[in-house]
CSV table of C-alpha atoms and ligand atoms in Angstrom, one decimal:
chain,number,residue,atom,x,y,z
A,30,MET,CA,0.0,0.0,0.0
A,31,LYS,CA,1.2,3.5,-0.8
A,32,THR,CA,-0.2,5.2,2.4
A,33,ILE,CA,1.5,4.5,5.6
A,34,ILE,CA,-1.3,5.0,8.1
A,35,GLU,CA,-0.9,6.3,11.7
A,36,PRO,CA,-0.5,2.9,13.5
A,37,PHE,CA,-2.9,3.9,16.3
A,38,ARG,CA,-6.5,4.9,16.9
A,39,ILE,CA,-7.5,8.0,18.9
A,40,LYS,CA,-9.2,7.4,22.2
A,41,SER,CA,-9.0,10.9,23.7
A,42,VAL,CA,-8.9,14.2,21.9
A,43,GLU,CA,-7.9,17.9,22.7
A,44,PRO,CA,-9.8,20.6,20.8
A,45,ILE,CA,-7.8,23.2,18.8
A,46,ARG,CA,-8.9,26.8,19.2
A,47,MET,CA,-9.3,28.4,15.8
A,48,THR,CA,-7.9,31.9,15.2
A,49,THR,CA,-7.9,34.2,12.2
A,50,ARG,CA,-4.8,35.6,10.4
A,51,ASP,CA,-5.6,39.1,11.7
A,52,GLU,CA,-5.8,37.8,15.3
A,53,ARG,CA,-2.5,36.1,15.0
A,54,LYS,CA,-0.8,39.2,13.6
A,55,SER,CA,-1.7,41.2,16.7
A,56,LEU,CA,-1.0,38.2,19.1
A,57,ILE,CA,2.6,37.8,17.8
A,58,LYS,CA,3.1,41.6,17.9
A,59,ASP,CA,1.8,41.7,21.5
A,60,ASN,CA,4.4,39.1,22.4
A,61,HIS,CA,7.3,41.0,21.0
A,62,TYR,CA,7.5,38.6,18.1
A,63,ASN,CA,8.9,35.8,20.2
A,64,LEU,CA,7.0,32.5,19.5
A,65,PHE,CA,8.0,31.1,22.8
A,66,SER,CA,5.9,33.9,24.5
A,67,LEU,CA,2.6,32.9,22.7
A,68,LYS,CA,-0.1,31.1,24.7
A,69,SER,CA,-0.4,27.6,23.2
A,70,ASP,CA,-4.2,28.2,22.9
A,71,ASP,CA,-3.3,30.8,20.2
A,72,VAL,CA,-1.5,28.2,18.1
A,73,LEU,CA,-3.3,25.9,15.7
A,74,ILE,CA,-0.5,23.4,15.0
A,75,ASP,CA,2.3,23.5,17.5
A,76,LEU,CA,5.6,22.3,16.0
A,77,LEU,CA,7.7,24.3,18.4
A,78,THR,CA,9.1,21.1,19.7
A,79,ASP,CA,8.8,17.3,19.8
A,80,SER,CA,9.8,17.4,23.5
A,81,GLY,CA,7.3,16.3,26.0
A,82,THR,CA,4.5,17.0,23.6
A,83,GLY,CA,3.7,13.5,22.5
A,84,ALA,CA,0.6,11.5,23.1
A,85,MET,CA,0.9,8.7,25.6
A,86,SER,CA,-0.6,5.3,24.9
A,87,SER,CA,-3.4,3.7,26.9
A,88,ASN,CA,-0.8,1.3,28.3
A,89,GLN,CA,1.2,4.3,29.5
A,90,TRP,CA,-1.8,5.8,31.2
A,91,ALA,CA,-2.5,2.4,32.8
A,92,ALA,CA,1.2,2.3,34.0
A,93,ILE,CA,0.8,5.7,35.5
A,94,MET,CA,-1.9,4.3,37.8
A,95,ARG,CA,0.6,1.7,39.0
A,96,GLY,CA,3.1,4.4,39.9
A,97,ASP,CA,4.5,3.9,43.4
A,98,GLU,CA,5.3,7.2,45.1
A,99,SER,CA,7.6,5.8,47.9
A,100,TYR,CA,10.5,8.2,48.6
A,101,ALA,CA,13.1,5.4,48.6
A,102,GLY,CA,13.2,2.0,46.8
A,103,SER,CA,10.0,2.4,44.8
A,104,PRO,CA,9.2,-0.5,42.5
A,105,SER,CA,8.5,2.1,39.8
A,106,PHE,CA,12.2,3.0,39.9
A,107,LEU,CA,13.1,-0.7,39.4
A,108,HIS,CA,10.8,-0.9,36.4
A,109,PHE,CA,12.3,2.3,35.0
A,110,GLU,CA,15.9,1.1,35.6
A,111,ALA,CA,15.2,-2.3,34.0
A,112,ALA,CA,13.6,-0.7,31.0
A,113,VAL,CA,16.5,1.6,30.5
A,114,ARG,CA,19.1,-1.1,31.1
A,115,ASN,CA,17.4,-3.4,28.6
A,116,LEU,CA,18.3,-0.9,25.9
A,117,MET,CA,21.3,0.9,27.3
A,118,PRO,CA,23.4,-1.4,29.5
A,119,PHE,CA,24.9,1.1,31.9
A,120,THR,CA,25.9,0.3,35.5
A,121,TYR,CA,24.5,3.5,37.2
A,122,ILE,CA,21.2,5.1,36.1
A,123,LEU,CA,20.2,8.3,37.7
A,124,PRO,CA,16.7,9.7,37.0
A,125,THR,CA,16.4,13.4,36.4
A,126,HIS,CA,13.4,15.6,35.7
A,127,GLN,CA,14.6,16.2,32.1
A,128,GLY,CA,17.6,16.1,29.9
A,129,ARG,CA,19.2,19.4,30.8
A,130,ALA,CA,19.2,18.4,34.5
A,131,ALA,CA,21.3,15.3,33.5
A,132,GLU,CA,23.6,17.7,31.5
A,133,ALA,CA,23.9,20.1,34.4
A,134,ILE,CA,24.9,17.3,36.8
A,135,LEU,CA,27.4,15.8,34.3
A,136,PHE,CA,29.1,19.2,33.6
A,137,SER,CA,29.2,20.1,37.3
A,138,ILE,CA,31.7,17.3,37.2
A,139,TYR,CA,33.3,17.5,33.8
A,140,GLY,CA,33.0,21.2,33.2
A,141,GLY,CA,34.9,24.2,34.5
A,142,LYS,CA,37.1,27.0,33.2
A,143,GLY,CA,39.7,25.9,30.7
A,144,LYS,CA,37.9,22.6,29.8
A,145,ASN,CA,37.0,21.8,26.2
A,146,ILE,CA,34.2,19.5,25.2
A,147,PRO,CA,33.7,18.2,21.6
A,148,ASN,CA,30.4,16.9,20.2
A,149,ASN,CA,29.1,16.4,16.6
A,150,THR,CA,26.8,19.4,17.5
A,151,HIS,CA,26.0,20.4,21.0
A,152,PHE,CA,22.3,21.1,21.5
A,153,ASP,CA,21.6,24.6,23.0
A,154,THR,CA,21.0,23.4,26.5
A,155,THR,CA,24.1,21.2,26.4
A,156,ARG,CA,26.1,24.1,25.2
A,157,GLY,CA,24.5,26.4,27.8
A,158,ASN,CA,25.3,23.9,30.6
A,159,ILE,CA,28.9,23.6,29.5
A,160,GLU,CA,29.5,27.3,29.0
A,161,ALA,CA,27.8,28.2,32.3
A,162,THR,CA,30.7,26.3,34.0
A,163,GLY,CA,33.3,28.4,32.1
A,164,ALA,CA,34.2,25.5,29.8
A,165,ARG,CA,34.0,25.7,26.0
A,166,ALA,CA,31.8,23.6,23.7
A,167,HIS,CA,32.9,22.7,20.1
A,168,ASP,CA,31.0,21.2,17.2
A,169,LEU,CA,32.9,18.7,15.0
A,170,VAL,CA,30.2,17.4,12.7
A,171,ILE,CA,31.3,16.2,9.2
A,172,ASP,CA,31.3,19.0,6.5
A,173,GLU,CA,28.3,17.3,4.8
A,174,GLY,CA,26.3,17.9,7.9
A,175,ARG,CA,26.6,21.7,7.4
A,176,ASP,CA,25.4,21.5,3.8
A,177,PRO,CA,21.6,21.5,3.8
A,178,THR,CA,21.5,20.1,0.2
A,179,ASN,CA,23.9,17.2,0.7
A,180,GLU,CA,22.1,13.8,0.8
A,181,HIS,CA,24.7,12.0,2.9
A,182,PRO,CA,22.8,9.2,4.8
A,183,PHE,CA,24.5,10.0,8.1
A,184,LYS,CA,24.9,13.8,8.2
A,185,GLY,CA,25.2,13.7,12.0
A,186,ASN,CA,28.5,11.9,11.9
A,187,MET,CA,31.5,13.2,13.8
A,188,ASN,CA,34.4,14.3,11.6
A,189,LEU,CA,37.0,11.7,12.9
A,190,ASP,CA,40.0,13.6,11.6
A,191,LYS,CA,38.9,16.8,13.3
A,192,LEU,CA,38.2,14.8,16.6
A,193,GLU,CA,41.7,13.4,16.5
A,194,ALA,CA,43.2,16.8,15.8
A,195,TYR,CA,41.1,18.3,18.6
A,196,LEU,CA,42.2,15.7,21.1
A,197,ALA,CA,45.8,16.2,20.1
A,198,GLU,CA,45.5,20.0,20.5
A,199,HIS,CA,43.5,20.2,23.7
A,200,LYS,CA,44.8,17.1,25.4
A,201,ASP,CA,44.2,17.1,29.2
A,202,SER,CA,41.7,19.9,29.0
A,203,VAL,CA,39.2,17.5,27.3
A,204,PRO,CA,37.2,15.8,30.1
A,205,CYS,CA,34.9,13.7,27.8
A,206,VAL,CA,33.9,13.3,24.2
A,207,MET,CA,30.2,13.7,23.4
A,208,MET,CA,27.9,12.6,20.6
A,209,THR,CA,24.3,13.6,20.0
A,210,ILE,CA,22.0,11.1,18.3
A,211,THR,CA,20.2,12.2,16.2
A,212,ASN,CA,22.0,15.5,15.6
A,213,ASN,CA,19.1,17.9,16.5
A,214,ALA,CA,20.8,21.2,15.9
A,215,GLY,CA,22.2,20.0,12.6
A,216,GLY,CA,18.8,19.0,11.2
A,217,GLY,CA,17.7,15.8,13.1
A,218,GLN,CA,20.3,13.9,11.1
A,219,PRO,CA,21.4,10.5,12.2
A,220,VAL,CA,24.8,9.1,13.2
A,221,SER,CA,25.9,5.7,11.8
A,222,LEU,CA,26.8,2.8,14.1
A,223,GLU,CA,30.2,2.7,12.3
A,224,ASN,CA,30.8,6.4,13.3
A,225,ILE,CA,29.6,5.8,16.9
A,226,ARG,CA,32.1,2.9,17.2
A,227,ALA,CA,34.9,4.9,15.6
A,228,VAL,CA,34.3,7.9,18.0
A,229,ALA,CA,34.3,5.5,20.9
A,230,ALA,CA,37.6,4.0,19.8
A,231,ILE,CA,39.2,7.4,19.4
A,232,ALA,CA,37.9,8.5,22.8
A,233,LYS,CA,39.2,5.3,24.4
A,234,LYS,CA,42.6,5.6,22.7
A,235,HIS,CA,43.0,9.1,24.3
A,236,GLY,CA,41.6,7.9,27.6
A,237,LYS,CA,38.5,10.0,27.5
A,238,PRO,CA,35.0,8.9,28.5
A,239,PHE,CA,32.5,8.8,25.7
A,240,ILE,CA,29.1,10.2,26.5
A,241,ILE,CA,26.1,9.9,24.2
A,242,ASP,CA,23.2,12.4,24.3
A,243,GLY,CA,20.6,9.8,23.4
A,244,CYS,CA,17.4,11.9,23.2
A,245,ARG,CA,16.3,10.4,19.8
A,246,PHE,CA,18.0,7.1,20.0
A,247,ALA,CA,15.2,5.1,18.5
A,248,GLU,CA,14.9,7.4,15.4
A,249,ASN,CA,18.6,7.2,15.0
A,250,ALA,CA,18.5,3.3,15.2
A,251,TRP,CA,15.7,3.3,12.6
A,252,PHE,CA,17.9,5.3,10.2
A,253,ILE,CA,20.8,2.8,10.9
A,254,LYS,CA,18.5,-0.1,10.0
A,255,LEU,CA,17.3,1.7,6.8
A,256,ARG,CA,20.6,3.1,5.6
A,257,GLU,CA,23.6,1.3,7.0
A,258,PRO,CA,25.0,-1.7,5.2
A,259,GLY,CA,24.4,-5.0,7.1
A,260,GLN,CA,21.9,-3.6,9.5
A,261,ALA,CA,18.6,-4.1,7.6
A,262,ASP,CA,17.7,-7.4,9.2
A,263,ARG,CA,18.5,-6.5,12.8
A,264,SER,CA,16.0,-5.5,15.4
A,265,ILE,CA,15.8,-1.9,16.6
A,266,THR,CA,16.6,-3.1,20.2
A,267,ASP,CA,19.8,-4.8,19.0
A,268,ILE,CA,20.9,-1.7,17.1
A,269,VAL,CA,20.2,0.5,20.1
A,270,ARG,CA,22.1,-1.8,22.4
A,271,ASP,CA,25.1,-1.7,20.1
A,272,CYS,CA,25.1,2.1,20.0
A,273,PHE,CA,25.2,2.4,23.8
A,274,THR,CA,27.5,-0.6,24.6
A,275,CYS,CA,30.4,1.3,23.3
A,276,ALA,CA,29.7,4.4,25.4
A,277,ASP,CA,30.8,5.2,29.0
A,278,GLY,CA,27.7,7.2,29.8
A,279,MET,CA,24.6,9.0,28.4
A,280,THR,CA,22.4,11.9,29.0
A,281,MET,CA,18.7,11.5,28.1
A,282,SER,CA,15.6,13.5,27.8
A,283,ALA,CA,12.7,11.0,28.1
A,284,LYS,CA,10.5,13.8,26.6
A,285,LYS,CA,11.7,12.6,23.2
A,286,ASP,CA,12.2,8.9,22.6
A,287,GLY,CA,11.1,8.1,26.1
A,288,PHE,CA,7.5,8.8,24.9
A,289,ALA,CA,6.9,10.7,28.1
A,290,ASN,CA,5.8,14.2,29.0
A,291,ILE,CA,8.6,14.8,31.5
A,292,GLY,CA,11.7,13.0,32.6
A,293,GLY,CA,15.3,12.0,31.8
A,294,TRP,CA,18.3,10.3,33.1
A,295,LEU,CA,22.1,10.3,33.4
A,296,ALA,CA,23.7,7.0,33.0
A,297,LEU,CA,27.4,6.2,33.8
A,298,ASN,CA,29.7,3.2,34.1
A,299,ASP,CA,32.5,4.8,36.2
A,300,SER,CA,31.7,4.4,39.9
A,301,ASP,CA,33.7,7.5,41.1
A,302,ILE,CA,31.9,9.8,38.6
A,303,ALA,CA,28.6,8.1,39.5
A,304,ASP,CA,29.2,8.9,43.2
A,305,LEU,CA,29.8,12.6,42.4
A,306,ALA,CA,26.8,12.6,40.2
A,307,ARG,CA,24.6,11.0,42.8
A,308,ALA,CA,25.6,13.5,45.4
A,309,LYS,CA,24.7,16.3,43.0
A,310,LEU,CA,21.4,14.5,42.1
A,311,ILE,CA,20.4,14.4,45.7
A,312,GLN,CA,21.3,18.1,46.1
A,313,THR,CA,19.5,19.3,43.0
A,314,GLU,CA,16.9,16.7,41.9
A,315,GLY,CA,16.0,14.2,44.6
A,316,PHE,CA,16.8,10.8,46.1
A,317,PRO,CA,18.4,8.5,43.6
A,318,THR,CA,15.3,6.2,43.2
A,319,TYR,CA,13.2,9.0,42.0
A,320,GLY,CA,15.6,11.8,41.1
A,321,GLY,CA,13.5,14.5,39.5
A,322,MET,CA,10.4,12.5,38.8
A,323,ALA,CA,7.3,11.1,40.4
A,324,GLY,CA,6.9,7.3,40.5
A,325,ARG,CA,4.2,7.6,37.9
A,326,ASP,CA,6.6,9.3,35.5
A,327,LEU,CA,9.1,6.5,36.0
A,328,GLU,CA,6.3,4.0,35.0
A,329,ALA,CA,5.3,6.0,31.9
A,330,ILE,CA,8.9,6.0,30.7
A,331,ALA,CA,9.4,2.3,31.4
A,332,GLN,CA,6.3,1.5,29.3
A,333,GLY,CA,7.3,4.2,26.7
A,334,LEU,CA,10.6,2.6,26.1
A,335,SER,CA,9.0,-0.7,25.2
A,336,GLU,CA,6.8,1.1,22.6
A,337,ILE,CA,9.3,3.5,21.0
A,338,VAL,CA,11.3,0.6,19.4
A,339,ASP,CA,8.3,-0.6,17.5
A,340,GLU,CA,9.1,-0.7,13.8
A,341,ASP,CA,5.5,0.2,12.7
A,342,TYR,CA,5.7,3.3,14.8
A,343,LEU,CA,9.1,4.3,13.6
A,344,ARG,CA,8.2,3.7,9.9
A,345,TYR,CA,5.2,6.0,10.3
A,346,ARG,CA,7.2,8.5,12.3
A,347,ILE,CA,10.0,9.0,9.9
A,348,ARG,CA,7.6,8.9,6.9
A,349,THR,CA,5.7,11.9,8.2
A,350,ASN,CA,8.7,14.1,7.8
A,351,ALA,CA,9.7,12.6,4.5
A,352,TYR,CA,6.2,13.3,3.1
A,353,ILE,CA,6.2,16.9,4.1
A,354,SER,CA,9.8,17.4,3.0
A,355,GLU,CA,9.1,16.0,-0.4
A,356,LYS,CA,6.1,18.3,-0.9
A,357,LEU,CA,8.0,21.4,0.2
A,358,ASP,CA,10.9,20.4,-2.1
A,359,ALA,CA,8.5,20.1,-5.0
A,360,MET,CA,7.4,23.7,-4.4
A,361,GLY,CA,11.0,24.8,-4.6
A,362,ILE,CA,11.4,25.4,-0.9
A,363,PRO,CA,14.9,24.5,0.3
A,364,VAL,CA,14.5,21.8,2.9
A,365,VAL,CA,17.4,20.1,4.7
A,366,LYS,CA,17.9,16.8,2.9
A,367,PRO,CA,17.4,14.1,3.6
A,368,ALA,CA,14.5,14.7,5.9
A,369,GLY,CA,15.5,14.4,9.6
A,370,GLY,CA,14.1,12.1,12.3
A,371,HIS,CA,11.9,14.3,14.3
A,372,ALA,CA,11.4,17.4,12.2
A,373,VAL,CA,11.4,19.1,8.9
A,374,PHE,CA,14.0,21.9,8.6
A,375,VAL,CA,13.7,24.7,6.0
A,376,ASP,CA,16.9,26.5,5.0
A,377,ALA,CA,15.7,30.0,5.6
A,378,ARG,CA,19.0,31.6,4.8
A,379,LYS,CA,18.7,30.3,1.3
A,380,TRP,CA,15.0,30.7,0.8
A,381,LEU,CA,14.9,34.3,2.2
A,382,SER,CA,18.3,35.2,0.8
A,383,HIS,CA,17.3,38.9,0.8
A,384,ILE,CA,17.4,38.9,4.6
A,385,PRO,CA,21.0,38.8,5.9
A,386,PRO,CA,21.9,36.3,8.7
A,387,LEU,CA,22.2,39.1,11.4
A,388,SER,CA,18.6,40.2,10.5
A,389,TYR,CA,17.5,36.6,11.3
A,390,PRO,CA,15.9,35.1,8.2
A,391,GLY,CA,14.8,32.0,10.2
A,392,HIS,CA,13.0,34.1,12.6
A,393,ALA,CA,11.3,36.0,9.8
A,394,LEU,CA,10.1,32.8,8.3
A,395,ALA,CA,8.9,31.4,11.7
A,396,VAL,CA,6.8,34.6,12.3
A,397,ALA,CA,5.3,34.5,8.8
A,398,LEU,CA,4.3,30.9,9.2
A,399,TYR,CA,2.5,31.7,12.4
A,400,GLU,CA,0.7,34.7,11.0
A,401,ILE,CA,-0.4,32.8,7.9
A,402,GLY,CA,-1.2,29.4,9.2
A,403,GLY,CA,-1.1,29.6,13.0
A,404,ILE,CA,1.8,27.1,12.9
A,405,ARG,CA,4.4,27.5,15.6
A,406,SER,CA,7.9,26.5,14.5
A,407,CYS,CA,11.3,27.2,15.9
A,408,GLU,CA,14.3,29.1,14.6
A,409,ILE,CA,17.6,27.2,14.8
A,410,GLY,CA,20.1,29.6,13.6
A,411,THR,CA,21.6,33.0,14.4
A,412,VAL,CA,19.0,33.9,17.1
A,413,MET,CA,19.8,30.7,18.9
A,414,PHE,CA,23.5,30.4,18.4
A,415,GLY,CA,24.7,33.9,17.2
A,416,ARG,CA,25.7,35.4,20.6
A,417,GLN,CA,29.3,34.4,21.4
A,418,PRO,CA,30.7,33.9,24.9
A,419,ASP,CA,32.8,37.1,24.3
A,420,GLY,CA,29.7,39.1,23.7
A,421,THR,CA,30.1,39.6,20.0
A,422,GLU,CA,27.4,38.4,17.5
A,423,GLN,CA,28.2,36.2,14.5
A,424,PRO,CA,26.0,34.4,12.0
A,425,ALA,CA,25.4,30.7,13.0
A,426,ALA,CA,26.6,28.0,10.7
A,427,MET,CA,23.0,27.8,9.2
A,428,ASP,CA,19.7,29.6,9.6
A,429,LEU,CA,17.1,26.9,9.8
A,430,VAL,CA,13.5,26.8,10.7
A,431,ARG,CA,12.5,23.6,12.5
A,432,MET,CA,9.0,22.1,12.4
A,433,ALA,CA,9.3,19.4,15.0
A,434,PHE,CA,6.5,16.9,15.2
A,435,PRO,CA,5.1,15.8,18.6
A,436,ARG,CA,5.0,12.0,18.7
A,437,ARG,CA,1.6,10.4,17.8
A,438,THR,CA,-0.2,13.8,18.2
A,439,TYR,CA,-1.1,15.1,14.7
A,440,THR,CA,-2.5,13.4,11.7
A,441,GLN,CA,-2.1,13.5,7.9
A,442,SER,CA,-4.5,16.4,7.5
A,443,HIS,CA,-2.4,18.5,9.8
A,444,ALA,CA,0.5,17.7,7.6
A,445,ASP,CA,-1.5,18.7,4.5
A,446,TYR,CA,-2.6,22.0,6.2
A,447,LEU,CA,1.1,22.8,6.9
A,448,ILE,CA,1.9,22.2,3.2
A,449,GLU,CA,-0.9,24.5,2.2
A,450,SER,CA,0.4,27.2,4.5
A,451,PHE,CA,3.7,27.1,2.7
A,452,GLU,CA,1.8,27.4,-0.7
A,453,GLU,CA,0.3,30.6,0.7
A,454,LEU,CA,3.8,31.8,1.7
A,455,VAL,CA,5.5,31.2,-1.7
A,456,PRO,CA,4.2,34.3,-3.5
A,457,LEU,CA,4.7,36.5,-0.3
A,458,LYS,CA,8.2,35.4,0.7
A,459,ASP,CA,10.3,38.0,-1.1
A,460,ARG,CA,8.4,40.8,0.8
A,461,LEU,CA,9.2,39.3,4.2
A,462,LYS,CA,11.3,41.6,6.4
A,463,GLY,CA,14.1,40.8,8.9
A,464,PHE,CA,14.1,41.5,12.6
A,465,LYS,CA,16.3,43.1,15.2
A,466,ILE,CA,16.6,42.1,18.9
A,467,THR,CA,15.6,44.8,21.2
A,468,GLU,CA,16.1,43.0,24.6
A,469,GLU,CA,18.0,39.8,25.4
A,470,PRO,CA,19.3,37.9,28.5
A,471,LYS,CA,22.9,36.8,28.8
A,472,LEU,CA,22.4,33.1,28.1
A,473,MET,CA,20.1,31.2,25.8
A,474,ARG,CA,18.5,34.4,24.5
A,475,HIS,CA,16.1,32.8,22.0
A,476,PHE,CA,13.6,31.8,24.8
A,477,THR,CA,12.9,35.2,26.1
A,478,CYS,CA,14.4,37.9,23.9
A,479,HIS,CA,12.2,40.7,22.3
A,480,PHE,CA,12.2,41.4,18.6
A,481,ALA,CA,11.1,44.3,16.4
A,482,PRO,CA,10.5,44.0,12.7
A,483,LEU,CA,12.9,45.9,10.4
A,484,GLY,CA,11.8,48.7,8.1
B,504,F0G,N1,19.8,17.2,24.0
B,504,F0G,C1,19.1,17.3,22.8
B,504,F0G,C2,19.7,16.8,21.5
B,504,F0G,C3,17.8,17.9,22.8
B,504,F0G,O1,17.2,18.0,21.7
B,504,F0G,C4,17.3,18.4,24.0
B,504,F0G,C5,16.0,19.1,24.1
B,504,F0G,C6,18.1,18.3,25.2
B,504,F0G,C7,19.3,17.6,25.1
B,504,F0G,C8,17.6,18.7,26.5
B,504,F0G,O2,16.5,17.9,27.0
B,504,F0G,O3,14.5,19.5,27.1
B,504,F0G,O4,14.6,17.4,28.4
B,504,F0G,O5,16.0,19.3,29.0
B,504,F0G,N2,15.5,19.5,23.0
B,504,F0G,C9,14.2,20.1,23.0
B,504,F0G,C10,13.9,20.5,21.5
B,504,F0G,C11,13.9,21.2,23.9
B,504,F0G,O6,13.0,21.2,21.3
B,504,F0G,O7,14.7,20.1,20.7
B,504,F0G,P1,15.3,18.6,27.9
């Protein structure tokens, strides 16, 4: 069959509040043109993030009722720990309230002034947590990963030569090597198993722990199964286990491929590092058998992890993005190719080439998409990454607009509506204007800064 259907039925629904284009124009203006400031009721299709926005299954809701809220030694923790370890065989698993809490704990140990931490591409919270300790974060993704038109099957791969040179240059100042799967900031692009193993081997050779940011591990594994020679007949679970067996630790946001609305974890093999992390966990999150979560959250994740590796789900999940991406491409809209795992990314720098990077073409597109279709997307470009630690501003490597799809939440007609909104935008796009930032905080400015339209 040509159509890959949503592999689920809908049992419970949430109404969408309809708005007009004029209403949306004044709503976004009233919110200083920052899409993060909008009330979600004022959004028709919310593609701001795939994080914590997914729909849980009836089995997850049932598991929530089994949540045991004991302060210490809860059976829900044991269910959670077993479900994580089934996929990611780490010795110590510390539950946190979300991914960035795991990062903050990790870099309270590995960070600090003078430290240098490589990754294929650090996500913004990872970079923020590293830089907040005075350490520096560097992105060493392969060159193909920075070219939105390049159809390399694993554009999230680490550049191994650059990693070797980096470790030779920075030597003792490197506390760990990181790898983000899939590479969110680079377009939701996967990393091959071969590259994960090669990075692990290089890290080992230099005596550095290898830490995976595993937020979208199942989507990454699906791409490995589809695209990597020799992997087609393997189960997702086996591929996932292979990815994590060669790592010394991981950070995780269960709000992505944990199928949960909240949660995360830090996993480690080194007992000394785990002791330090546990002390920090108790100080900032909670006792080690609940960390930053309720018992019911731990149960939702345990069940979610058994559902996320389902091949029918992953086939539908990845096809949604490819479907939209193909339609936008056919309209001449430059999309990042191939389609990523959790999102469709439009190359706004290319499409709105009349808006220079420091006037934020990605932001201009995201605002227009909201005004026209009520669709909330997210700029991943110069607004997010342009401010440098020394206070200067530089264009980011790319100016992308990300439309991230909540898991199991929207249907085919929402996808078709999104495509129609772009059809409306095509004749208008040359008249779109850039923006300036009128107010910004010191770190992670994109969440709260104020914008004003130019001219
Ligand atoms: N790492 C990656 C690759 C992420 O995409 C995120 C979150 C985090 C870490 C932090 O996890 O939100 O649970 O604290 N990404 C979300 C997004 C926010 O929209 O891409 P968190």
